[in-house]
Backbone as a ProteinNet text record, in pm:
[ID]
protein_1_A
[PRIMARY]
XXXXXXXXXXXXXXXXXXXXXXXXXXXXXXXXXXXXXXXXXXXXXXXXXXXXXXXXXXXXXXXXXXXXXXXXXXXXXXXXXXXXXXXXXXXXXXXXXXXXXXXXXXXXXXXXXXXXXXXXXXXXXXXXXXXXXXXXXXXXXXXXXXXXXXXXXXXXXXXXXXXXXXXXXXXXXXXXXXXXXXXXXXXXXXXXXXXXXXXXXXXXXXXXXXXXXXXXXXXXXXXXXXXXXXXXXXXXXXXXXXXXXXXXXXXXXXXXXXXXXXXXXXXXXXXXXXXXXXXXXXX
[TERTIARY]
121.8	115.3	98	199.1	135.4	19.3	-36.6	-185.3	-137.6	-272.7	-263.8	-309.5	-181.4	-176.5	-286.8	-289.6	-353.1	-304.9	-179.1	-150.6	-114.4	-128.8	-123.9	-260.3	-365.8	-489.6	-445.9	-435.7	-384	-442.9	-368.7	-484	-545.4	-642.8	-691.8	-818.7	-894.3	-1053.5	-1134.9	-1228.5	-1330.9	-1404.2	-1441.4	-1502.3	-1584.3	-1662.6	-1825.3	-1816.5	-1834.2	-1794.9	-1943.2	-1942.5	-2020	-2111.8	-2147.4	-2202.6	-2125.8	-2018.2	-1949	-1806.4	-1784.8	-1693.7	-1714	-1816.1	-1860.3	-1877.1	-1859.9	-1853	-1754.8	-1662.6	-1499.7	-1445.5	-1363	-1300.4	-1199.2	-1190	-1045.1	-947.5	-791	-676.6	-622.4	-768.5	-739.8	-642.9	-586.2	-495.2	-327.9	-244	-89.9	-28.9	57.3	183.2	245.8	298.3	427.3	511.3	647.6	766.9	866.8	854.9	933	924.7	1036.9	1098.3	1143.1	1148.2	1199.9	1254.2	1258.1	1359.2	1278.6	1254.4	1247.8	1393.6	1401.6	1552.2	1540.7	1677	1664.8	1739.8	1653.3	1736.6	1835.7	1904.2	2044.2	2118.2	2078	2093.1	2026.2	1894.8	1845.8	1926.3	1939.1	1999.1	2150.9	2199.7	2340.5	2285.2	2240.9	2164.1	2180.4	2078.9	2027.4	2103.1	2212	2332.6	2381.1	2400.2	2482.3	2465.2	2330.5	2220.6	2183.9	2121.4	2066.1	1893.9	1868.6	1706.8	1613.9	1530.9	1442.9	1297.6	1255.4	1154.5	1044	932.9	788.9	704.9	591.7	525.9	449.9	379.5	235.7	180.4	28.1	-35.4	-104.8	-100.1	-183.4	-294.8	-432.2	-516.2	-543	-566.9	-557.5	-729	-772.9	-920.4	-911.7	-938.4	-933.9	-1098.2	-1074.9	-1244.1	-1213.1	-1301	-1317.3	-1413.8	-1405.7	-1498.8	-1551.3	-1503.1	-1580.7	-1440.6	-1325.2	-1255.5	-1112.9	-1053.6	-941.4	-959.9	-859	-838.7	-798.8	-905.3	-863.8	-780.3	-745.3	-652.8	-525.8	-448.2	-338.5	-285.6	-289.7	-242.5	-281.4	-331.4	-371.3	-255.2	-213.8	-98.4	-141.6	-198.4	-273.5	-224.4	-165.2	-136.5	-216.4	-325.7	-467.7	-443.3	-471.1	-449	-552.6	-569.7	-718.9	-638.1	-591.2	-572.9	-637.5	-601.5	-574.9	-474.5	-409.7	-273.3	-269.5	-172.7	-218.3	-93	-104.9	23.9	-20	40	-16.3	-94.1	-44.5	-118	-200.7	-243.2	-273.9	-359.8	-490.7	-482.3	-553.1	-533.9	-518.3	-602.3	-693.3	-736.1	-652.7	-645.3	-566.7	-642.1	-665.2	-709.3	-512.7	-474.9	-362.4	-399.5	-348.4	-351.6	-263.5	-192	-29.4	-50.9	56.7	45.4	112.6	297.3	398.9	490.5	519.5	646.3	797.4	914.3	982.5	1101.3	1134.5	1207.7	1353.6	1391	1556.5	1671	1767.5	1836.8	1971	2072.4	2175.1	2350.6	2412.3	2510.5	2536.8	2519.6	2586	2493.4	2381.1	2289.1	2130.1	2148.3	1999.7	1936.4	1788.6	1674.5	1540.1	1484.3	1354.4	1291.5	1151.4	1085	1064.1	1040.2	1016.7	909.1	829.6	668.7	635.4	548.1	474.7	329.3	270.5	111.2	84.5	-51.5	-167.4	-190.9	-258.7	-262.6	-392.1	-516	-600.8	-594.1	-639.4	-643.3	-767.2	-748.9	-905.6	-861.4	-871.5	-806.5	-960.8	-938	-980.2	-1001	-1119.6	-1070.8	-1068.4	-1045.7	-1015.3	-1095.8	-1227.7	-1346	-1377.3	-1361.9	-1408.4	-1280.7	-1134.7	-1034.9	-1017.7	-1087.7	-1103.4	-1182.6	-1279.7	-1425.4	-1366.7	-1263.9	-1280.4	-1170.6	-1031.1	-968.1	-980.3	-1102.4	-1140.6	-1252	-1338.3	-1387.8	-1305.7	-1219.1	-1083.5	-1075	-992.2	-983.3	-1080.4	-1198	-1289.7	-1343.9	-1381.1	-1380.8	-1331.2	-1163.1	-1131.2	-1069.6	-1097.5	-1133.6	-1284.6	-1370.2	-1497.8	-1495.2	-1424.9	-1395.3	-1354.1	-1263.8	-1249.2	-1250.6	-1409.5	-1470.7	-1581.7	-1704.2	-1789.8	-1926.5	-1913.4	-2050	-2068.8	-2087.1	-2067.5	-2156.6	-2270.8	-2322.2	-2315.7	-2244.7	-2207.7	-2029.3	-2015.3	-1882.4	-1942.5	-2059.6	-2148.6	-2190.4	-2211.4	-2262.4	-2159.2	-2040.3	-1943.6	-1894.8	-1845.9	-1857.3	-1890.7	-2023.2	-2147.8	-2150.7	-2150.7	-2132.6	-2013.9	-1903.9	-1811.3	-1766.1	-1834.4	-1836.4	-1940	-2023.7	-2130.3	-2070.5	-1938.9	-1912.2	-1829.4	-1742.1	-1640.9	-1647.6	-1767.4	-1823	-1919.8	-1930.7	-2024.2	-1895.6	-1791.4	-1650	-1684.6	-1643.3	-1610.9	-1435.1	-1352.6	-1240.1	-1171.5	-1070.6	-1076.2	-978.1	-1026.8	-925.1	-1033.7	-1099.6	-1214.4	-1272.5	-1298.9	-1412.9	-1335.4	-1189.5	-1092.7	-1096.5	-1112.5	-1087.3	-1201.3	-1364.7	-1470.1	-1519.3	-1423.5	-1451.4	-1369.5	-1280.1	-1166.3	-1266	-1402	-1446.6	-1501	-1542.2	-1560.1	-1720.7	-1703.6	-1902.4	-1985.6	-2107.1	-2123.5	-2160.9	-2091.3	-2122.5	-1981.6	-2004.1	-1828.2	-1863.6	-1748.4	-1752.9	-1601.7	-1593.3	-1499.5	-1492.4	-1337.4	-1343.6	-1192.6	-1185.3	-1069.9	-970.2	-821.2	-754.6	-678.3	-551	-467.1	-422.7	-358.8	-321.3	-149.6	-101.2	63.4	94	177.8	231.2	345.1	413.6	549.7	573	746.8	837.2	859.2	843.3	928.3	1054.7	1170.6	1269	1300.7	1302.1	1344.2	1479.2	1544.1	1615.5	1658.2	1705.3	1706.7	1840.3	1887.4	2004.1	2022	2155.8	2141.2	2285.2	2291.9	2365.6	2442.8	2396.4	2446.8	2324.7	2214.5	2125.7	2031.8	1993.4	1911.5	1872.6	1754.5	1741.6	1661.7	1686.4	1589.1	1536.8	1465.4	1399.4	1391.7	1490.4	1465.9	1424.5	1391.4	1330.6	1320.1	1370.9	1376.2	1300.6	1180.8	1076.5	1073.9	1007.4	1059.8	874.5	799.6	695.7	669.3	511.2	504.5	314.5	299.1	175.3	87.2	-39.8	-155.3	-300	-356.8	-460.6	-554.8	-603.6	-713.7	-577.5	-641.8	-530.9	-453.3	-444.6	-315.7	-223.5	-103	60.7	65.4	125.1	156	341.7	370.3	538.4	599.9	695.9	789	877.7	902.8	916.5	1031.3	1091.4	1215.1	1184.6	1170.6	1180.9	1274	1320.2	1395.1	1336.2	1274.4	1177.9	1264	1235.7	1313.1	1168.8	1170.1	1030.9	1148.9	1101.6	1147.8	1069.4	1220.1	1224	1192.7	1347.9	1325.1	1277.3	1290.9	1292.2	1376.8	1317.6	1485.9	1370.7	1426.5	1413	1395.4	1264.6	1306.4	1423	1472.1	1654.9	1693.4	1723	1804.1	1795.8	1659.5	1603.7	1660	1632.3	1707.4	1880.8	1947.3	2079	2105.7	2053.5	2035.5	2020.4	1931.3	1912.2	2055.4	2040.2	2193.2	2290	2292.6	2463.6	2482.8	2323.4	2269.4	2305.6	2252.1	2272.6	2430.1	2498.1	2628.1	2709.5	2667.3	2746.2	2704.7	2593.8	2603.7	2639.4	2702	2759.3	2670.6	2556.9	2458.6	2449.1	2473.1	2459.1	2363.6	2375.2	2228.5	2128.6	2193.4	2123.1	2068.8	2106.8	2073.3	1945.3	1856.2	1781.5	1650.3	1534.1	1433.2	1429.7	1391.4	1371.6	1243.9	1238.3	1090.4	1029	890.1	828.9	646.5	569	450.9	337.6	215.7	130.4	31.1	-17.7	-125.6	-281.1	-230.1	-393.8	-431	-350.1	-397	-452.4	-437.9	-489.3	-609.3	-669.8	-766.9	-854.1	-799.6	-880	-959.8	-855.2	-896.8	-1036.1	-1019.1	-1149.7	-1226.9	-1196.9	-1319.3	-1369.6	-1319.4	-1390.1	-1497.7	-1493.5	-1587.9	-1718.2	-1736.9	-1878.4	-1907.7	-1852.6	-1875.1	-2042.9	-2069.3	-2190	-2301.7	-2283.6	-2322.7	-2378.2	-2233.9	-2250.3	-2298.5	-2300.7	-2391.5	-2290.6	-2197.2	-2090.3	-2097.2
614.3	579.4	429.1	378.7	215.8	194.2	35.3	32.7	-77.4	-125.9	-222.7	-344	-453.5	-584.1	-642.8	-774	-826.2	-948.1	-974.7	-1034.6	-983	-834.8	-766.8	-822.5	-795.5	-849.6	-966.1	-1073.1	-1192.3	-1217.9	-1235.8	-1234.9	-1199.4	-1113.4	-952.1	-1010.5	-872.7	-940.4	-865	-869.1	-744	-702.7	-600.9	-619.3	-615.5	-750.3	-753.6	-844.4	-758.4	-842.8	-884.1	-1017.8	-1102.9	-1158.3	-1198.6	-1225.6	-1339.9	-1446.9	-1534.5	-1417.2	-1331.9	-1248	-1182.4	-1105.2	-1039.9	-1135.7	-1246.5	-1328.4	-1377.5	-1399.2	-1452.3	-1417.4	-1544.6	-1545.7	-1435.5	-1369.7	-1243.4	-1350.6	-1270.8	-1288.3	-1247.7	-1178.2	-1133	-957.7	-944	-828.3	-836.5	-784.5	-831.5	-690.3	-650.4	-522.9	-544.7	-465	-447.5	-335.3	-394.7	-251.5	-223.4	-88	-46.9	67.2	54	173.8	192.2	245.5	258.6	382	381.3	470.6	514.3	560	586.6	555.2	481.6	438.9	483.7	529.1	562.1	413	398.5	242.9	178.7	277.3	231.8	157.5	248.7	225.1	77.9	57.9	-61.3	-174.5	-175.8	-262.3	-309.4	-184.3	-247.8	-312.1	-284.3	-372.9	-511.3	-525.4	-682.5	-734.7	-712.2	-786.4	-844.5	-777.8	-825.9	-898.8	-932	-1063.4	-1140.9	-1280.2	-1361.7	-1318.9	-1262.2	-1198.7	-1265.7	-1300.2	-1371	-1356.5	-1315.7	-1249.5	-1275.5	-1196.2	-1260.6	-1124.7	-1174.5	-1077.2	-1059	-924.2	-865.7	-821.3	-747.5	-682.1	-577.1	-456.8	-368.9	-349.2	-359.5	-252.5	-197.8	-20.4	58.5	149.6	152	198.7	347.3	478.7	578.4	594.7	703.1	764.7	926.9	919.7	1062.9	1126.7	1277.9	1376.1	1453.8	1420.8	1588.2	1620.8	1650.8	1747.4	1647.6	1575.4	1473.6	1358.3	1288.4	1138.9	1158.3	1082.5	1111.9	1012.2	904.7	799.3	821.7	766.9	793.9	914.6	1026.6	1194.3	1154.1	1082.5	1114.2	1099.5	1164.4	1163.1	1031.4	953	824.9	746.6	712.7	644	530.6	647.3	503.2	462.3	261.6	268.2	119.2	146.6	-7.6	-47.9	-183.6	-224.1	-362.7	-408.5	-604.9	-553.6	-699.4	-760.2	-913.2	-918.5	-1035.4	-1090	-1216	-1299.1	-1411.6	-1459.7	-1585.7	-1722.3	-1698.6	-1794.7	-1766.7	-1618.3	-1568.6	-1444.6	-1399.3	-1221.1	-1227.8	-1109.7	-1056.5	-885.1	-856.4	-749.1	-673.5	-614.5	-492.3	-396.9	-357.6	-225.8	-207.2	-46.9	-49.9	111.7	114.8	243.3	236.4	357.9	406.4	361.9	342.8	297.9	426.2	430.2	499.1	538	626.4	723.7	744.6	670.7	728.2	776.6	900	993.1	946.4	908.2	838.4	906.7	912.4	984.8	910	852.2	815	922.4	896.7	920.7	998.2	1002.6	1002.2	1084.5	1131.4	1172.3	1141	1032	982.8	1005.1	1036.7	1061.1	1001.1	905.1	791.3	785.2	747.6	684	556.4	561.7	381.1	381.4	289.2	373.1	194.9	166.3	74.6	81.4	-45.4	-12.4	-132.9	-152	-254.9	-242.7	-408	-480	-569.4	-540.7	-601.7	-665	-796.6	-892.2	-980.3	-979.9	-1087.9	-1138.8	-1317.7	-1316.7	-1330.6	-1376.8	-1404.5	-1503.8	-1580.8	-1686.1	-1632.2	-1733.6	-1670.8	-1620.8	-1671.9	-1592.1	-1434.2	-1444.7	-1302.4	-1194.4	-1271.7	-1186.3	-1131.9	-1209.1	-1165.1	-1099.2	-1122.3	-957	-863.1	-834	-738.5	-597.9	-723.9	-653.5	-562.7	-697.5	-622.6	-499.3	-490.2	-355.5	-240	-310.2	-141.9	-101.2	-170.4	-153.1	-85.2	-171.9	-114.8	12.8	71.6	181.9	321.2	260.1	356.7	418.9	297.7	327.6	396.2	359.6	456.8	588.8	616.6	771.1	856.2	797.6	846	817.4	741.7	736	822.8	818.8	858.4	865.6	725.9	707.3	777.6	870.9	905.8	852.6	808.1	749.1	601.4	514.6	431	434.4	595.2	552	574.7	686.8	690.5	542.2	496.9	343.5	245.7	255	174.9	216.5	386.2	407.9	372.3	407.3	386.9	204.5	142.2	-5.3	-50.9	9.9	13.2	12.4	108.5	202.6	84.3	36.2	-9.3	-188.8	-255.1	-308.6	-339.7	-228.2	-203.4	-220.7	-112.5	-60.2	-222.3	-240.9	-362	-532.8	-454.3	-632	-603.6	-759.9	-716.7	-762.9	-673.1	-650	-573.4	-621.6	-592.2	-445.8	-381.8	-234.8	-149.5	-194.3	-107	-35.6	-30.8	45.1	175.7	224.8	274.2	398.1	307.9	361.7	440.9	403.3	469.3	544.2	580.7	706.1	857.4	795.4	895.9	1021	985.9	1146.5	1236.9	1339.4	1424.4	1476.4	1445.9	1447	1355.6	1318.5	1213.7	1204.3	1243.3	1261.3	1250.1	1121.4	1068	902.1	865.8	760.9	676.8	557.8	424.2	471.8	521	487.5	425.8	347.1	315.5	436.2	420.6	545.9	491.9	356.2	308	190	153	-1.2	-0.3	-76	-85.1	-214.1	-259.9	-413.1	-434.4	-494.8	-513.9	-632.6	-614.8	-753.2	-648.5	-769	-732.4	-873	-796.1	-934.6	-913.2	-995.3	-957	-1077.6	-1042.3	-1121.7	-1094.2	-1190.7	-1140.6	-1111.2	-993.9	-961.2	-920.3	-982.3	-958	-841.3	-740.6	-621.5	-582.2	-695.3	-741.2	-700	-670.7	-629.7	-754.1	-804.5	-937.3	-930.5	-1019.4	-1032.1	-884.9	-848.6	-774.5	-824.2	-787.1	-814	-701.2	-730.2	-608.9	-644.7	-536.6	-597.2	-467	-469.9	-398.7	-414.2	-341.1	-327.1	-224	-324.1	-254.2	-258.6	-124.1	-89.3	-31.5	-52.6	30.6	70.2	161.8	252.9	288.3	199.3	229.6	321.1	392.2	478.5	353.7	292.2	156.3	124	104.3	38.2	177.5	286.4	383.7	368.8	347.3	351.4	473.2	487.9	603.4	682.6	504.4	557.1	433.2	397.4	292.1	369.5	287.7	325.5	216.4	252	157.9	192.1	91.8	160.3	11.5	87.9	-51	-30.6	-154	-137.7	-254.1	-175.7	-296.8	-324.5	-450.5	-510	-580.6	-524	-583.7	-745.7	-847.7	-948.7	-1050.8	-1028.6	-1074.4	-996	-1019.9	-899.2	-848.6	-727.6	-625.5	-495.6	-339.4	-238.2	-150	-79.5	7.4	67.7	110.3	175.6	105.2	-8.5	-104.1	-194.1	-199.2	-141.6	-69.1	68.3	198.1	178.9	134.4	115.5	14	-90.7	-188.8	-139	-40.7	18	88.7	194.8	268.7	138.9	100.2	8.7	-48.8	-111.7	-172.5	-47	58.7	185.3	194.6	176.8	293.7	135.8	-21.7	-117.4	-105.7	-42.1	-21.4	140.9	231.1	320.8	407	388.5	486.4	634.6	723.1	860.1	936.2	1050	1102.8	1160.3	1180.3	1160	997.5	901	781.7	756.4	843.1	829.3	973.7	910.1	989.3	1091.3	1003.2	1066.4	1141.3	1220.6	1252.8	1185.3	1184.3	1054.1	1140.6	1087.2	1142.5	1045.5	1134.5	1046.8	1012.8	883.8	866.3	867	897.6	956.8	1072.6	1157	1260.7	1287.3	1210.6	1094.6	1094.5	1019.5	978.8	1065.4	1159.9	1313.9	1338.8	1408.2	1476.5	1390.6	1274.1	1190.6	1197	1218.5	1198.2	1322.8	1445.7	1536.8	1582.2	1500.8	1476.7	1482	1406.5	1331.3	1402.4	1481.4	1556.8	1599.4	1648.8	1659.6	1560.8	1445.8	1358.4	1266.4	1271.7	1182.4	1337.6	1414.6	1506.5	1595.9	1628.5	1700.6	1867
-2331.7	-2190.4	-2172.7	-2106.8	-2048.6	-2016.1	-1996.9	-1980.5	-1897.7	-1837	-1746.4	-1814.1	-1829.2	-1932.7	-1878.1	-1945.6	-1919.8	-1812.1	-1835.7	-1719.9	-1593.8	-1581.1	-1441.4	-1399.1	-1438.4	-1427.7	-1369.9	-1397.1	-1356.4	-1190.1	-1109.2	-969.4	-920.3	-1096.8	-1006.8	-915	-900.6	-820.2	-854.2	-858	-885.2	-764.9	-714.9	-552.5	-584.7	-553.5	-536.3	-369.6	-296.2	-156.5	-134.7	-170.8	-123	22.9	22.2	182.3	234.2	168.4	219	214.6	169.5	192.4	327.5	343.9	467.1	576.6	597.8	710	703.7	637.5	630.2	750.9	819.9	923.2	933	1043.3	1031.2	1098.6	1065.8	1120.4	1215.9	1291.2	1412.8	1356.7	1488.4	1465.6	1528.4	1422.8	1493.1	1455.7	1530.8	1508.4	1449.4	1350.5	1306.9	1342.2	1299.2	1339.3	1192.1	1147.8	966.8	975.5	922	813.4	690.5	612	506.4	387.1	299.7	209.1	73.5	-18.2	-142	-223	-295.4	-376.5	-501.3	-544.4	-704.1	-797.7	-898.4	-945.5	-918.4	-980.1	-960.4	-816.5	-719.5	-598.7	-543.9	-620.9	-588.8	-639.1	-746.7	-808	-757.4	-723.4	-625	-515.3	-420.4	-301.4	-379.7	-476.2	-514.5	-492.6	-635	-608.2	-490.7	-380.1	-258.5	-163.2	-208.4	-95.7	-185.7	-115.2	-191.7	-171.7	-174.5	-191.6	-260.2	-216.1	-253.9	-311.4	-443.4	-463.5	-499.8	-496.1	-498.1	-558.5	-660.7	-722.9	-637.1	-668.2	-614.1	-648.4	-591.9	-662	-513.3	-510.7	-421.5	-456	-396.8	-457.3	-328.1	-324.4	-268.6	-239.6	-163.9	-127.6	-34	-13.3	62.1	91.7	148.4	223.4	117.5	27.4	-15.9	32.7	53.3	110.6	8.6	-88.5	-188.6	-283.7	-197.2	-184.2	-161.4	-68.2	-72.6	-17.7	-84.4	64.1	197.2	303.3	403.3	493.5	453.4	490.1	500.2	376.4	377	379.9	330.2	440	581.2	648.7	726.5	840.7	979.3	1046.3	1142.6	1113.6	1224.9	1117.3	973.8	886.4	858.4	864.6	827.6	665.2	658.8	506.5	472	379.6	343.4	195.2	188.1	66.1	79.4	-93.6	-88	-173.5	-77.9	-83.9	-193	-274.5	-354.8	-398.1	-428.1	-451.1	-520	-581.7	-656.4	-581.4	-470.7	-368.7	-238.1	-259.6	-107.9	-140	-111.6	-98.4	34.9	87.3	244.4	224	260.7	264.2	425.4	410.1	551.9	568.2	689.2	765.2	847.2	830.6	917.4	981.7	1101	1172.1	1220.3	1267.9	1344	1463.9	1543.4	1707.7	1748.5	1699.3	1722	1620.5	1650.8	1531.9	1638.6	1569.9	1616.2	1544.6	1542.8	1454.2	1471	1362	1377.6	1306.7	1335.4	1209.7	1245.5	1157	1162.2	1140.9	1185.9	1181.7	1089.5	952.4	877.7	816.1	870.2	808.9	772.5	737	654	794.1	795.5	886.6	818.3	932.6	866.2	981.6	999.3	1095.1	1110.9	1236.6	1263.1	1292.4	1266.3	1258.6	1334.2	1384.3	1497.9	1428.1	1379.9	1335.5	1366.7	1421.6	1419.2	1294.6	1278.1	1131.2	1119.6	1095.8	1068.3	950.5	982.1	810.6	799.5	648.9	649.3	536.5	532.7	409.1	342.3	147.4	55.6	24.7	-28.3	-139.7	-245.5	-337.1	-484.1	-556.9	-537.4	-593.4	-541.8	-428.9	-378.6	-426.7	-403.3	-437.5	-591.9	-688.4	-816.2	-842.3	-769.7	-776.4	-740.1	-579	-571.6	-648	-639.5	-762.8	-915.9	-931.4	-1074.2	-1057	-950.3	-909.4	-893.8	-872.7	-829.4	-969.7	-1049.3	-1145.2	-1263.6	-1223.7	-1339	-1288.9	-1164.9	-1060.6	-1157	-1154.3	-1149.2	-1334.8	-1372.8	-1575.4	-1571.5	-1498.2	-1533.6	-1486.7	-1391.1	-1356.4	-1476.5	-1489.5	-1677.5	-1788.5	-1780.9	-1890.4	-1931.5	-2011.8	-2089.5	-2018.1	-1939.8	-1912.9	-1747.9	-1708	-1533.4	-1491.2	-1521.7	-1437.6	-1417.3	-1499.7	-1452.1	-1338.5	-1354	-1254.9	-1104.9	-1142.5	-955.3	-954.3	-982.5	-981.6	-888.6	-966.2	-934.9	-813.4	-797.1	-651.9	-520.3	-564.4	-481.6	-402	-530	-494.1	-454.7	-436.4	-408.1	-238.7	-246.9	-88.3	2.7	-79.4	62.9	71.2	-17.9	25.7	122	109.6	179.8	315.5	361.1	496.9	571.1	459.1	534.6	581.9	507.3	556.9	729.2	763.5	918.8	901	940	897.5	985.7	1102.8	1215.8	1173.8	1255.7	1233.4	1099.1	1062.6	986.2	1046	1206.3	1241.2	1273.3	1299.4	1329.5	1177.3	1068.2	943.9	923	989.3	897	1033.8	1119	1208.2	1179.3	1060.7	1019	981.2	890.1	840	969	919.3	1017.5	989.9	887.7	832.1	789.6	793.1	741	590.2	495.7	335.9	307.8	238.6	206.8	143.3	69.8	-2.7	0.4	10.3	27.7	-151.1	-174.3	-340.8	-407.4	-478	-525.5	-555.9	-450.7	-541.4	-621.9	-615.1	-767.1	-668	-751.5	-765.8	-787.9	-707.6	-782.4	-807.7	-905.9	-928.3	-861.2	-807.2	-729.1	-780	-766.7	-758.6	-606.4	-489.8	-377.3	-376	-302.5	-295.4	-125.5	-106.6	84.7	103.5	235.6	289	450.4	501.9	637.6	660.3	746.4	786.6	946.4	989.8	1125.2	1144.8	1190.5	1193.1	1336.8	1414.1	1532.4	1680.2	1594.9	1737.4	1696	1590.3	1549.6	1398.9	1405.5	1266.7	1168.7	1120.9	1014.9	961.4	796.6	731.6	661	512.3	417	291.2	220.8	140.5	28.1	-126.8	-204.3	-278.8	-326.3	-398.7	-534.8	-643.5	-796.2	-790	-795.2	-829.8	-947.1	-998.8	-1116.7	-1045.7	-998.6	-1010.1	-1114.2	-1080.8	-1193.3	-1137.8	-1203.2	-1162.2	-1305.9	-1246.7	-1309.6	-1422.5	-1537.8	-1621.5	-1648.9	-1644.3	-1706.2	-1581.3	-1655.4	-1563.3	-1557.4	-1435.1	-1372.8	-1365.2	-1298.6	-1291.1	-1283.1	-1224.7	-1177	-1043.2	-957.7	-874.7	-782	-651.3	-632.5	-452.8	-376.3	-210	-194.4	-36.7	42.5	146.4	264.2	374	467.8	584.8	712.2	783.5	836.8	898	1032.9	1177.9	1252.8	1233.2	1269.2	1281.1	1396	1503	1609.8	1727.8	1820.8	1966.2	1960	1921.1	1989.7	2028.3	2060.9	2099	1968.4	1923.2	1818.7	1842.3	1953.6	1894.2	1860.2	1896.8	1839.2	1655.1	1658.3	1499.5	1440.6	1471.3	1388.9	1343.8	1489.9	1458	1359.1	1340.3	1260.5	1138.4	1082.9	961.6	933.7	989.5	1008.8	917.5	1027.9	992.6	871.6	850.3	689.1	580.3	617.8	522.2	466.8	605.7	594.1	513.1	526.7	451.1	274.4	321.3	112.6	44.3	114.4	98.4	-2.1	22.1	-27.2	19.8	-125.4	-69.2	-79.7	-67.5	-59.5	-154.8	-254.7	-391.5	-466.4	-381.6	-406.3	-308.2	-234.6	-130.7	-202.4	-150.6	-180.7	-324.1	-410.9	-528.6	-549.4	-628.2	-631.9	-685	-654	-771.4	-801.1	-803.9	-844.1	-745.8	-706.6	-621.1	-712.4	-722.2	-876.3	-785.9	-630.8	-568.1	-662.9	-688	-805.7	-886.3	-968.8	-1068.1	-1032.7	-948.7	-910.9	-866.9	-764.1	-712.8	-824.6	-950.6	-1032.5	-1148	-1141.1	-1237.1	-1153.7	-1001.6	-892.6	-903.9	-926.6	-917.9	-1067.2	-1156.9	-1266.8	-1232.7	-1121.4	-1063	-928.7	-874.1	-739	-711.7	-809.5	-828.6	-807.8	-866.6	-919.8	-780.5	-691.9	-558.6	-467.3	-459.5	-417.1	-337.7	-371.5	-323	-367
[MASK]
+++++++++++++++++++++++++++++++++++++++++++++++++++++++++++++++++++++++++++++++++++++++++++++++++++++++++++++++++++++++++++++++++++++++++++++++++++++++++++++++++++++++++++++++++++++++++++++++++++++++++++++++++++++++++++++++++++++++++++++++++++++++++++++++++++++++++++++++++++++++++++

């Protein structure tokens, strides 16, 4: 099984959210407007070719609300989601929640949503962004490790930094449980090359962008993985969005076995080491 190098590590962080972390200026809150695809390689790789795309590494780390039993974020139909965002020159912690869904289907077939979300941000400096990375990480190697009580540990410390960021669109996220016995816990991490470029399809600009992922549950690889994502650009009308995708779709003559592959969720992963310790955190 792959492991997580050492230069994935590279901008990692460890979360120890600090008290100059917990007062860090926010970015306020801004909307976005996307959609996007699941791609099978191949399919990606023709795309590349045909733009001048422009690409940039990353790094996700990914945080849910566990109950005992599942994550309640991302399943969730409000598309609640808590990561840091990281780049060689930047990390950005996010709170995101759904605004609007709108069900699209093109011509020809393919059917996607255009989904509308508020975007809370807070950025990092580099110190705090390397704590908190490397907490995810180490989080979620002690889940399946030896010692459980150092993974309730890591949890535990985990969770009360989280809850304590002021991080606009957080308070949205820690009303999601429905009981109060629950924990902020690392679920995985993905590495990205994203490449984007802008295309205008005659309603305005887009913004697409083909992403070569590889999914880690702490350092074990999970998969590799391929999406293409549209980020409205200029003003236009989500219909007019959608058609924009459409038209983008039907110029790279992608069929439908080249669309939504199956792939594997490495929250799974994570459930299952979480449920080691259920006990432990008092579940």
């Amino acid at each position: 099984m792959r492991t997580l190098t050492k230069a994935l590590l590279g901008p990692i962080l460890s979360v120890v959210v600090s008290s100059s972390l917990a007062n860090a200026k926010d970015d306020s809150i801004k909307n976005q407007v996307e959609a996007g695809f699941n791609l099978k390689e191949a399919a990606a790789q023709k795309i590349l070719k045909k733009y001048a795309f422009t690409g940039e590494e990353r790094i996700d780390y990914y945080a849910d609300i566990y109950d005992g039993r599942s994550f309640l974020l991302i399943p969730n139909p409000e598309m609640y989601k808590f990561r840091l965002k990281t780049t060689k020159g930047k990390a950005v912690l996010q709170a995101n929640t759904k605004i609007s869904i709108l069900p699209s289907v093109c011509s020809e077939g393919w059917t996607f949503k255009v989904k509308e979300k508020a975007v809370g941000e807070l950025k990092l400096n580099s110190h705090d962004r390397e704590k908190f990375a490397r907490a995810v990480v180490e989080q979620l190697d002690a889940l399946n490790g030896a010692d459980l009580s150092k993974a309730v540990h890591d949890v535990q410390k985990l969770h009360q930094q989280i809850v304590g960021l002021k991080l606009p669109l957080l308070d949205k996220l820690l009303s999601v449980p429905a009981n109060n016995h629950w924990y902020f816990t690392a679920s995985h991490l993905t590495k990205k090359i994203k490449w984007t470029a802008l295309q205008d399809m005659g309603w305005g600009r887009v913004e697409v962008s083909i992403t070569q992922g590889e999914d880690f549950v702490g350092s074990t690889f999970i998969q590799k993985k391929y999406e293409i994502e549209f980020q409205l650009e200029d003003e236009m009308s989500q219909e007019d969005f959608a058609q924009s995708i459409c038209a983008f779709m039907k110029e790279q003559d992608l069929q439908p076995e080249d669309l939504q592959p199956g792939r594997s969720k490495p929250q799974l992963e994570t459930l299952n080491r979480l449920s080691r310790i259920n006990s432990l955190l008092g579940f």
